[in-house]
Amino acid sequence: MPDKISEEKKIGVFVCHCGTNIGGLVDCEKLAEYSKTLPNVKYSEHNLYTCSETGLAAIKKAVQENDLNRVVVASCTPRTHEPLFRECIEEAGLNPYLFNFVNIRDQCTWVHMKDPEAAYEKSKDLIRMGVSKAEKLEELEKIIVEVNPSAMVIGGGVSGINCALSLNNQGFKTFLVEKDKELGGRLKELYQVFPSDKQASELLNELVAKVKEAKNLTVYTSSKLKSVNGFIGNYEIEIEQRNHNVNLNVGVIVVAVGATSYKPLSLFNYNSKNIITQLELENKLRDNQIEANDIVMIQCVGSRNADREYCSSICCMTALKNALIIKKREPNRNISILFRDLYTPGTIYEEYYRKAREAGVLFIKYTPDKQPIIDKSVVKVYNQYINSEISIPFDLVVLATPLIANNDNRELAQLLKVPLEENKFFLEAHVKLRPIDFATDGVYICGSAKWPADISESTTQGLAAASRAGTILSHKTIEVEGATAYIPDWNKDLCKGCEVCIKICPYNAIVKDENNEIQIIQALCKGCGTCASTCTKKAIVIRHFTNEQIISEILAFGGEKVA
Amino acid sequence: MDNSRNVVVVGGGIAGIQAALDLADMGIHVHLIEKKPCIGGKMAQLDKTFPTLDCSICILAPKLSECYRHKNITIHTLSEVKNVKGERGNFVIDVLKNPRYIKEDVCTGCGDCSRVCPVRGVYNYFDVNLTTQAAAYIPFPSAVPPVYLIDGEKCAYINYGICELCVKACGAEAIDFNQKEELISIKNINSVILATGYDLAEFENPLRGYGYKKCKNVITALEFERLICASGPLGGHLKRLSDGKEPKKIAFIQCVNSRSYKAKQYCSSICCMYSAKEAMIAHEHDNELESYIFYIDVRAGNKGFQKFINRGETEYNIRYVKSKIAQIKTDAQQNPIIVYEDFESAKIKKLKVDLAVLATCIIPPDGIEELANIFKIDLNKYNFIKTDPFYPVLTSREGIYTCGCVHEPMDIPRSVAEASGAAAKAAESVREVEI
């Protein structure tokens, strides 16, 4: 390709009517005529629909016949149409970044529908600015990053195992790293699991058997992550396994470290004898050791309060499941569940609640301002329906405590450069639409490490992380947008290493290298511009949105240079 | 295109979209089949989303465009699956494509056909029939595919052979009245993901006790979403449909026809959160507004949800009333009067409000039995798709996966996560054949 940058700038402008959306309000023919009067514009025309096959053919023809080296389209919105026009000029032999979009529909004729004259004047301004920027546009290349088609899953609980198995089944080499001696996580501590009567051990054995059969899967137990270097597609990992180090190279990382059961040491006279947690009850159920006749379960112990605002989401179902197991064995045992709001969303969980009521489990709502009190052999609780305190005798009190974030989450988060939320659970990229991704490309999150999740949800999230990881690992290389941030050589001296850019980058794309110099990892940069606009020394430049380009637009609008 | 790598995703809501995008990004070709004229599902109709209060269409629209532009996704709108043959690894799926009467690849979305169309008063499903439009229309401005369609039941030319104003107005020559129903056969399908979403129990009879359709100021939650949405029928200025007055006191009624032996026994899962959200948005429009949420249990278990509920109570004038609704009456000024048993005082009480919003029950989508028959899968006793208890993305049949509300009521984050989970199973299946 000839060096078009040093060439004379020949800009073509195409003004789109968009049917009547633009053309019905402003005179597109006059706008095209006006465009011809602007500096460096060698060609202009107006089309009923520039995006139609006819319109695109007109662009290609004009580029070739007039030897254009910059193209401006004034039309709808880059949101939907920029890729189309970039592709079009690429087919005409130009670098796709030599295209500039001028939005005269969404941001002009649509918003100024009642003032056509002002809309026309604004369209002229926008086109003049766009042409001025086009003149400064530079060719850019997309960045190609090679991908190592393998994954590391941290945490061998139910979400991590399912994630690793799916990655294995998709054909990717997978390393499953577990800090405990055995796989299983919380599953090892449970007896029967909802929503079926299956034993946790049976479920775990099935999973472990599949892990053993998996050809692409290597398990490291008693292992801990020591260091992580690199970025999407190319991570260098060091793990420590029983006093020796193992080095792994992987393309992506999945966090599946689970959560910890909260011990209610100072709450409700907890003594792990006749006042125990639901988790301790699971052991007793497994060993068939329950002699108590009067059982009181208390929900939300250590959660939904000032210290821990959240609902742990799995405790109501655990209590119902365990109450039903006891009732099934011995229907005459008395079980009362003291709750605040019973959390059984959906079809099957609500059915558990109904079945428990039908089995004779007594449900008493309490409010946080009138907590139940354990007094010798009775639990006293205020019952609002009869407006008085009642005393329930007990042999056994079972406390439903929340899952809390692991102690070492902070350490892991720092190694991976990913964020935690206020309760120290891992924070995903977007609560709604990117629930399994971190903001950093190539790192994923699933299971209770993100938020307390039951078994089926942890399983699903494990699979989901395998899918998200698969979108990267399926490719030998990935292509990254060329309009990224960088520090040009001539600006290197400007950087004083203040690290503001490192702290502020939402994608963790900026690091300091071994020479203590700022490095912007091109594969991670999205070109958002946050770093450049906060850089105290103006050392960082955003390709395709350089200061020069933006200032030229401002000057074209009528701004004045201030010395 | 290598056909053995095809996956069919049925349903173009957020779950289907996410599943399709994941697979497409893995290099697997996806046929995304949607019954409606455009993809986006229920999420596109919502105003804002909990717990972040992001504008729903603003975060969804980029995903819609991504689907539209993705080289590995073929979108079939106005389409329904009619027949399935074969098994995992090699399904053949017949799809009935209904006519759009506008050529999808020629239409530029300019809207000139709609402007000249003389047929007006056609109910817009996207605005839950609260608005009307021309027979040539696009459901909403950022609809994908970004092309118009003509309502065959209402079009003057199709029904009476006169008009053709749109043909003259269309500069792109996209109008095509010769389009007919078309049965297309998609072959070499490795696996299928069913993500056809849900309906809401808004059929009139069970709602009548709540005053719905008797009193204009008793509306459903989805109607509320459209009414308060800036791109909705009221331009985002919440008013009563009876007299145009701004409501100062709103009641949100939870568990309408759900968690009840008389109606659906299950919990709809999402209403506690969206009702709090709706009350918060309404309060942001008018700081003097009071909201009362009539509930059985507040279910706020997912990430940031309890905090959101707490914020609603402390900062947005939301009061929670644990109660059972007896009925909703109406006074002469069309004010809803909530008659309820107050659990705290164990007394029957009344509350007059300006507007009542019903959290109606999520039900399996219309046509689910036919879908189950066509795909030979089981439904559970609530008529949702039956799934494995520990692998909710697996149906009773190999090679048919599912995600989202078609098998269980759930919120958007869980639908999105499940969609990726279903995509993982489909990808495993495709790769197994390849290896």
PDB file of N, CA, C and O in Angstrom, chain B residues 6-31:
ATOM      1  N   ASN B   6     -23.284 -26.220  13.137  1.00  0.00           N
ATOM      2  CA  ASN B   6     -24.448 -25.378  13.396  1.00  0.00           C
ATOM      3  C   ASN B   6     -25.123 -25.685  14.721  1.00  0.00           C
ATOM      4  O   ASN B   6     -25.298 -26.837  15.092  1.00  0.00           O
ATOM      5  N   VAL B   7     -25.548 -24.628  15.394  1.00  0.00           N
ATOM      6  CA  VAL B   7     -26.404 -24.778  16.568  1.00  0.00           C
ATOM      7  C   VAL B   7     -27.632 -23.897  16.344  1.00  0.00           C
ATOM      8  O   VAL B   7     -27.519 -22.789  15.820  1.00  0.00           O
ATOM      9  N   VAL B   8     -28.801 -24.402  16.708  1.00  0.00           N
ATOM     10  CA  VAL B   8     -30.004 -23.594  16.629  1.00  0.00           C
ATOM     11  C   VAL B   8     -30.356 -23.082  18.023  1.00  0.00           C
ATOM     12  O   VAL B   8     -30.394 -23.859  18.981  1.00  0.00           O
ATOM     13  N   VAL B   9     -30.563 -21.782  18.126  1.00  0.00           N
ATOM     14  CA  VAL B   9     -31.038 -21.191  19.382  1.00  0.00           C
ATOM     15  C   VAL B   9     -32.457 -20.703  19.128  1.00  0.00           C
ATOM     16  O   VAL B   9     -32.685 -19.909  18.217  1.00  0.00           O
ATOM     17  N   VAL B  10     -33.405 -21.209  19.911  1.00  0.00           N
ATOM     18  CA  VAL B  10     -34.792 -20.797  19.720  1.00  0.00           C
ATOM     19  C   VAL B  10     -35.134 -19.768  20.796  1.00  0.00           C
ATOM     20  O   VAL B  10     -35.093 -20.070  21.988  1.00  0.00           O
ATOM     21  N   GLY B  11     -35.470 -18.560  20.354  1.00  0.00           N
ATOM     22  CA  GLY B  11     -35.803 -17.487  21.285  1.00  0.00           C
ATOM     23  C   GLY B  11     -34.731 -16.422  21.308  1.00  0.00           C
ATOM     24  O   GLY B  11     -33.580 -16.706  21.619  1.00  0.00           O
ATOM     25  N   GLY B  12     -35.111 -15.201  20.947  1.00  0.00           N
ATOM     26  CA  GLY B  12     -34.135 -14.115  20.822  1.00  0.00           C
ATOM     27  C   GLY B  12     -34.225 -13.094  21.937  1.00  0.00           C
ATOM     28  O   GLY B  12     -34.019 -11.907  21.716  1.00  0.00           O
ATOM     29  N   GLY B  13     -34.554 -13.543  23.156  1.00  0.00           N
ATOM     30  CA  GLY B  13     -34.464 -12.643  24.310  1.00  0.00           C
ATOM     31  C   GLY B  13     -33.028 -12.608  24.800  1.00  0.00           C
ATOM     32  O   GLY B  13     -32.122 -13.135  24.139  1.00  0.00           O
ATOM     33  N   ILE B  14     -32.824 -12.031  25.972  1.00  0.00           N
ATOM     34  CA  ILE B  14     -31.442 -11.871  26.445  1.00  0.00           C
ATOM     35  C   ILE B  14     -30.745 -13.226  26.613  1.00  0.00           C
ATOM     36  O   ILE B  14     -29.557 -13.354  26.313  1.00  0.00           O
ATOM     37  N   ALA B  15     -31.477 -14.269  27.032  1.00  0.00           N
ATOM     38  CA  ALA B  15     -30.845 -15.583  27.200  1.00  0.00           C
ATOM     39  C   ALA B  15     -30.408 -16.138  25.849  1.00  0.00           C
ATOM     40  O   ALA B  15     -29.254 -16.554  25.675  1.00  0.00           O
ATOM     41  N   GLY B  16     -31.313 -16.130  24.878  1.00  0.00           N
ATOM     42  CA  GLY B  16     -30.981 -16.639  23.550  1.00  0.00           C
ATOM     43  C   GLY B  16     -29.854 -15.845  22.908  1.00  0.00           C
ATOM     44  O   GLY B  16     -28.963 -16.405  22.262  1.00  0.00           O
ATOM     45  N   ILE B  17     -29.892 -14.539  23.094  1.00  0.00           N
ATOM     46  CA  ILE B  17     -28.859 -13.668  22.516  1.00  0.00           C
ATOM     47  C   ILE B  17     -27.486 -14.016  23.095  1.00  0.00           C
ATOM     48  O   ILE B  17     -26.509 -14.167  22.369  1.00  0.00           O
ATOM     49  N   GLN B  18     -27.416 -14.162  24.419  1.00  0.00           N
ATOM     50  CA  GLN B  18     -26.124 -14.454  25.044  1.00  0.00           C
ATOM     51  C   GLN B  18     -25.599 -15.816  24.596  1.00  0.00           C
ATOM     52  O   GLN B  18     -24.420 -15.965  24.289  1.00  0.00           O
ATOM     53  N   ALA B  19     -26.489 -16.806  24.533  1.00  0.00           N
ATOM     54  CA  ALA B  19     -26.066 -18.139  24.092  1.00  0.00           C
ATOM     55  C   ALA B  19     -25.538 -18.066  22.660  1.00  0.00           C
ATOM     56  O   ALA B  19     -24.492 -18.637  22.331  1.00  0.00           O
ATOM     57  N   ALA B  20     -26.264 -17.345  21.804  1.00  0.00           N
ATOM     58  CA  ALA B  20     -25.865 -17.225  20.406  1.00  0.00           C
ATOM     59  C   ALA B  20     -24.515 -16.520  20.288  1.00  0.00           C
ATOM     60  O   ALA B  20     -23.639 -16.952  19.536  1.00  0.00           O
ATOM     61  N   LEU B  21     -24.329 -15.447  21.044  1.00  0.00           N
ATOM     62  CA  LEU B  21     -23.071 -14.694  20.948  1.00  0.00           C
ATOM     63  C   LEU B  21     -21.885 -15.523  21.417  1.00  0.00           C
ATOM     64  O   LEU B  21     -20.828 -15.511  20.784  1.00  0.00           O
ATOM     65  N   ASP B  22     -22.047 -16.257  22.516  1.00  0.00           N
ATOM     66  CA  ASP B  22     -20.941 -17.083  22.996  1.00  0.00           C
ATOM     67  C   ASP B  22     -20.541 -18.106  21.932  1.00  0.00           C
ATOM     68  O   ASP B  22     -19.367 -18.250  21.606  1.00  0.00           O
ATOM     69  N   LEU B  23     -21.540 -18.813  21.398  1.00  0.00           N
ATOM     70  CA  LEU B  23     -21.237 -19.852  20.403  1.00  0.00           C
ATOM     71  C   LEU B  23     -20.609 -19.231  19.153  1.00  0.00           C
ATOM     72  O   LEU B  23     -19.628 -19.740  18.612  1.00  0.00           O
ATOM     73  N   ALA B  24     -21.193 -18.119  18.710  1.00  0.00           N
ATOM     74  CA  ALA B  24     -20.669 -17.463  17.512  1.00  0.00           C
ATOM     75  C   ALA B  24     -19.230 -17.021  17.731  1.00  0.00           C
ATOM     76  O   ALA B  24     -18.381 -17.144  16.844  1.00  0.00           O
ATOM     77  N   ASP B  25     -18.938 -16.535  18.936  1.00  0.00           N
ATOM     78  CA  ASP B  25     -17.566 -16.112  19.241  1.00  0.00           C
ATOM     79  C   ASP B  25     -16.610 -17.296  19.322  1.00  0.00           C
ATOM     80  O   ASP B  25     -15.398 -17.122  19.298  1.00  0.00           O
ATOM     81  N   MET B  26     -17.146 -18.507  19.474  1.00  0.00           N
ATOM     82  CA  MET B  26     -16.292 -19.693  19.453  1.00  0.00           C
ATOM     83  C   MET B  26     -16.103 -20.204  18.020  1.00  0.00           C
ATOM     84  O   MET B  26     -15.488 -21.236  17.810  1.00  0.00           O
ATOM     85  N   GLY B  27     -16.692 -19.507  17.063  1.00  0.00           N
ATOM     86  CA  GLY B  27     -16.570 -19.955  15.677  1.00  0.00           C
ATOM     87  C   GLY B  27     -17.619 -20.972  15.280  1.00  0.00           C
ATOM     88  O   GLY B  27     -17.492 -21.653  14.260  1.00  0.00           O
ATOM     89  N   ILE B  28     -18.669 -21.096  16.086  1.00  0.00           N
ATOM     90  CA  ILE B  28     -19.749 -22.038  15.783  1.00  0.00           C
ATOM     91  C   ILE B  28     -20.908 -21.257  15.179  1.00  0.00           C
ATOM     92  O   ILE B  28     -21.302 -20.208  15.720  1.00  0.00           O
ATOM     93  N   HIS B  29     -21.442 -21.753  14.052  1.00  0.00           N
ATOM     94  CA  HIS B  29     -22.506 -20.990  13.410  1.00  0.00           C
ATOM     95  C   HIS B  29     -23.842 -21.187  14.135  1.00  0.00           C
ATOM     96  O   HIS B  29     -24.206 -22.301  14.488  1.00  0.00           O
ATOM     97  N   VAL B  30     -24.562 -20.097  14.345  1.00  0.00           N
ATOM     98  CA  VAL B  30     -25.817 -20.141  15.081  1.00  0.00           C
ATOM     99  C   VAL B  30     -26.973 -19.640  14.220  1.00  0.00           C
ATOM    100  O   VAL B  30     -26.863 -18.612  13.551  1.00  0.00           O
ATOM    101  N   HIS B  31     -28.066 -20.400  14.229  1.00  0.00           N
ATOM    102  CA  HIS B  31     -29.322 -19.893  13.677  1.00  0.00           C
ATOM    103  C   HIS B  31     -30.169 -19.455  14.854  1.00  0.00           C
ATOM    104  O   HIS B  31     -30.554 -20.278  15.686  1.00  0.00           O
TER     105      HIS B  31
END
